[in-house]
Amino acid sequence: MAKKSIKASKQAEEIGTSKELYNFLYEACNILRGPVSQDAFKEYITPLLYFKRISDVYDEETKAALELSDGDEEFAALPEQHRFVIPEGCHWDDVRQRMYKTLELYNHR
């Protein structure tokens, strides 16, 4: 009987934690969204999420190919090692770095 109450208590704690996380993330989205309507925001954020995921998958596949080939970077860069093609300079990290450089230039005007 005690095991059941501990399990139920953990489940209730997880539900509470999940709900708190959901509320926290929802409010964070509202802050980021600003004056854009919730429906229109999906049009902005969904492509970004896909872009980020594609870049992450590409990195995971590169890591796996490097492990398979004992660190051969040419092998890891072959298109056959990836489900997606990310052109030079178009990876999430590349775009992020350009954004930081642009912000630096803007702030130093």
PDB file of C-alpha atoms in Angstrom:
ATOM      1  CA  MET A   1       0.000   0.000   0.000  1.00  0.00           C
ATOM      2  CA  ALA A   2       2.851   2.386   0.840  1.00  0.00           C
ATOM      3  CA  LYS A   3       4.429   1.783  -2.572  1.00  0.00           C
ATOM      4  CA  LYS A   4       1.197   2.805  -4.298  1.00  0.00           C
ATOM      5  CA  SER A   5       0.979   6.064  -2.332  1.00  0.00           C
ATOM      6  CA  ILE A   6       4.639   6.899  -3.093  1.00  0.00           C
ATOM      7  CA  LYS A   7       4.032   6.206  -6.792  1.00  0.00           C
ATOM      8  CA  ALA A   8       0.854   8.320  -6.786  1.00  0.00           C
ATOM      9  CA  SER A   9       2.707  11.089  -4.977  1.00  0.00           C
ATOM     10  CA  LYS A  10       5.498  11.058  -7.584  1.00  0.00           C
ATOM     11  CA  GLN A  11       2.957  11.143 -10.411  1.00  0.00           C
ATOM     12  CA  ALA A  12       1.174  14.112  -8.828  1.00  0.00           C
ATOM     13  CA  GLU A  13       4.533  15.874  -8.395  1.00  0.00           C
ATOM     14  CA  GLU A  14       5.414  15.248 -12.055  1.00  0.00           C
ATOM     15  CA  ILE A  15       2.041  16.557 -13.183  1.00  0.00           C
ATOM     16  CA  GLY A  16       2.503  19.670 -11.071  1.00  0.00           C
ATOM     17  CA  THR A  17       6.021  20.116 -12.385  1.00  0.00           C
ATOM     18  CA  SER A  18       4.883  19.584 -15.968  1.00  0.00           C
ATOM     19  CA  LYS A  19       2.092  22.103 -15.550  1.00  0.00           C
ATOM     20  CA  GLU A  20       4.474  24.624 -14.011  1.00  0.00           C
ATOM     21  CA  LEU A  21       6.912  24.099 -16.886  1.00  0.00           C
ATOM     22  CA  TYR A  22       4.113  24.497 -19.422  1.00  0.00           C
ATOM     23  CA  ASN A  23       2.954  27.737 -17.783  1.00  0.00           C
ATOM     24  CA  PHE A  24       6.506  29.069 -17.603  1.00  0.00           C
ATOM     25  CA  LEU A  25       7.184  28.283 -21.271  1.00  0.00           C
ATOM     26  CA  TYR A  26       3.801  29.667 -22.317  1.00  0.00           C
ATOM     27  CA  GLU A  27       4.548  32.982 -20.583  1.00  0.00           C
ATOM     28  CA  ALA A  28       8.026  33.051 -22.127  1.00  0.00           C
ATOM     29  CA  CYS A  29       6.422  32.611 -25.553  1.00  0.00           C
ATOM     30  CA  ASN A  30       4.032  35.459 -24.811  1.00  0.00           C
ATOM     31  CA  ILE A  31       6.959  37.716 -23.946  1.00  0.00           C
ATOM     32  CA  LEU A  32       8.820  36.740 -27.115  1.00  0.00           C
ATOM     33  CA  ARG A  33       5.703  37.012 -29.242  1.00  0.00           C
ATOM     34  CA  GLY A  34       5.025  40.577 -28.158  1.00  0.00           C
ATOM     35  CA  PRO A  35       2.227  42.250 -30.114  1.00  0.00           C
ATOM     36  CA  VAL A  36       2.029  39.501 -32.793  1.00  0.00           C
ATOM     37  CA  SER A  37      -1.146  37.417 -32.536  1.00  0.00           C
ATOM     38  CA  GLN A  38      -0.789  33.853 -31.306  1.00  0.00           C
ATOM     39  CA  ASP A  39      -1.877  32.389 -34.661  1.00  0.00           C
ATOM     40  CA  ALA A  40       0.536  34.573 -36.636  1.00  0.00           C
ATOM     41  CA  PHE A  41       3.342  33.723 -34.202  1.00  0.00           C
ATOM     42  CA  LYS A  42       3.115  30.063 -35.265  1.00  0.00           C
ATOM     43  CA  GLU A  43       4.002  31.166 -38.779  1.00  0.00           C
ATOM     44  CA  TYR A  44       7.233  32.672 -37.444  1.00  0.00           C
ATOM     45  CA  ILE A  45       8.278  30.121 -34.851  1.00  0.00           C
ATOM     46  CA  THR A  46       7.457  26.828 -36.612  1.00  0.00           C
ATOM     47  CA  PRO A  47       9.959  27.348 -39.473  1.00  0.00           C
ATOM     48  CA  LEU A  48      12.612  28.337 -36.923  1.00  0.00           C
ATOM     49  CA  LEU A  49      12.000  25.160 -34.942  1.00  0.00           C
ATOM     50  CA  TYR A  50      12.326  23.050 -38.093  1.00  0.00           C
ATOM     51  CA  PHE A  51      15.474  24.920 -39.132  1.00  0.00           C
ATOM     52  CA  LYS A  52      17.031  24.341 -35.696  1.00  0.00           C
ATOM     53  CA  ARG A  53      16.070  20.644 -35.712  1.00  0.00           C
ATOM     54  CA  ILE A  54      17.481  20.092 -39.205  1.00  0.00           C
ATOM     55  CA  SER A  55      20.773  21.646 -38.065  1.00  0.00           C
ATOM     56  CA  ASP A  56      20.801  19.468 -34.934  1.00  0.00           C
ATOM     57  CA  VAL A  57      20.157  16.308 -36.976  1.00  0.00           C
ATOM     58  CA  TYR A  58      22.954  17.294 -39.355  1.00  0.00           C
ATOM     59  CA  ASP A  59      25.317  17.680 -36.375  1.00  0.00           C
ATOM     60  CA  GLU A  60      24.253  14.313 -34.935  1.00  0.00           C
ATOM     61  CA  GLU A  61      24.874  12.624 -38.291  1.00  0.00           C
ATOM     62  CA  THR A  62      28.260  14.339 -38.610  1.00  0.00           C
ATOM     63  CA  LYS A  63      29.244  13.127 -35.144  1.00  0.00           C
ATOM     64  CA  ALA A  64      28.162   9.559 -35.973  1.00  0.00           C
ATOM     65  CA  ALA A  65      30.075   9.620 -39.275  1.00  0.00           C
ATOM     66  CA  LEU A  66      33.194  10.938 -37.529  1.00  0.00           C
ATOM     67  CA  GLU A  67      32.990   8.116 -34.991  1.00  0.00           C
ATOM     68  CA  LEU A  68      32.448   5.553 -37.765  1.00  0.00           C
ATOM     69  CA  SER A  69      35.411   6.831 -39.790  1.00  0.00           C
ATOM     70  CA  ASP A  70      37.847   7.466 -36.924  1.00  0.00           C
ATOM     71  CA  GLY A  71      37.618  11.238 -37.374  1.00  0.00           C
ATOM     72  CA  ASP A  72      37.697  11.503 -41.177  1.00  0.00           C
ATOM     73  CA  GLU A  73      36.097  14.928 -41.747  1.00  0.00           C
ATOM     74  CA  GLU A  74      35.833  14.466 -45.526  1.00  0.00           C
ATOM     75  CA  PHE A  75      33.867  11.255 -45.006  1.00  0.00           C
ATOM     76  CA  ALA A  76      31.629  12.943 -42.412  1.00  0.00           C
ATOM     77  CA  ALA A  77      30.888  15.808 -44.832  1.00  0.00           C
ATOM     78  CA  LEU A  78      29.740  13.546 -47.687  1.00  0.00           C
ATOM     79  CA  PRO A  79      26.080  14.076 -48.636  1.00  0.00           C
ATOM     80  CA  GLU A  80      25.505  10.325 -48.249  1.00  0.00           C
ATOM     81  CA  GLN A  81      26.071  10.698 -44.503  1.00  0.00           C
ATOM     82  CA  HIS A  82      23.167  13.128 -44.091  1.00  0.00           C
ATOM     83  CA  ARG A  83      19.412  13.216 -44.572  1.00  0.00           C
ATOM     84  CA  PHE A  84      19.515  16.959 -45.249  1.00  0.00           C
ATOM     85  CA  VAL A  85      21.824  19.192 -47.236  1.00  0.00           C
ATOM     86  CA  ILE A  86      22.791  22.371 -45.450  1.00  0.00           C
ATOM     87  CA  PRO A  87      24.581  24.777 -47.789  1.00  0.00           C
ATOM     88  CA  GLU A  88      27.816  26.410 -46.631  1.00  0.00           C
ATOM     89  CA  GLY A  89      27.059  29.240 -44.219  1.00  0.00           C
ATOM     90  CA  CYS A  90      23.421  28.228 -43.696  1.00  0.00           C
ATOM     91  CA  HIS A  91      23.674  26.108 -40.543  1.00  0.00           C
ATOM     92  CA  TRP A  92      21.844  27.340 -37.441  1.00  0.00           C
ATOM     93  CA  ASP A  93      25.181  28.214 -35.805  1.00  0.00           C
ATOM     94  CA  ASP A  94      26.279  30.247 -38.847  1.00  0.00           C
ATOM     95  CA  VAL A  95      23.083  32.271 -38.831  1.00  0.00           C
ATOM     96  CA  ARG A  96      23.317  32.753 -35.074  1.00  0.00           C
ATOM     97  CA  GLN A  97      26.891  34.033 -35.336  1.00  0.00           C
ATOM     98  CA  ARG A  98      25.869  36.498 -38.053  1.00  0.00           C
ATOM     99  CA  MET A  99      23.074  37.716 -35.816  1.00  0.00           C
ATOM    100  CA  TYR A 100      25.524  38.372 -32.957  1.00  0.00           C
ATOM    101  CA  LYS A 101      27.916  40.191 -35.289  1.00  0.00           C
ATOM    102  CA  THR A 102      25.046  42.302 -36.622  1.00  0.00           C
ATOM    103  CA  LEU A 103      23.975  43.178 -33.080  1.00  0.00           C
ATOM    104  CA  GLU A 104      27.535  44.152 -32.168  1.00  0.00           C
ATOM    105  CA  LEU A 105      27.781  46.422 -35.192  1.00  0.00           C
ATOM    106  CA  TYR A 106      24.408  47.942 -34.419  1.00  0.00           C
ATOM    107  CA  ASN A 107      25.299  48.583 -30.773  1.00  0.00           C
ATOM    108  CA  HIS A 108      28.623  50.223 -31.679  1.00  0.00           C
ATOM    109  CA  ARG A 109      27.193  52.777 -34.088  1.00  0.00           C
TER     110      ARG A 109
END
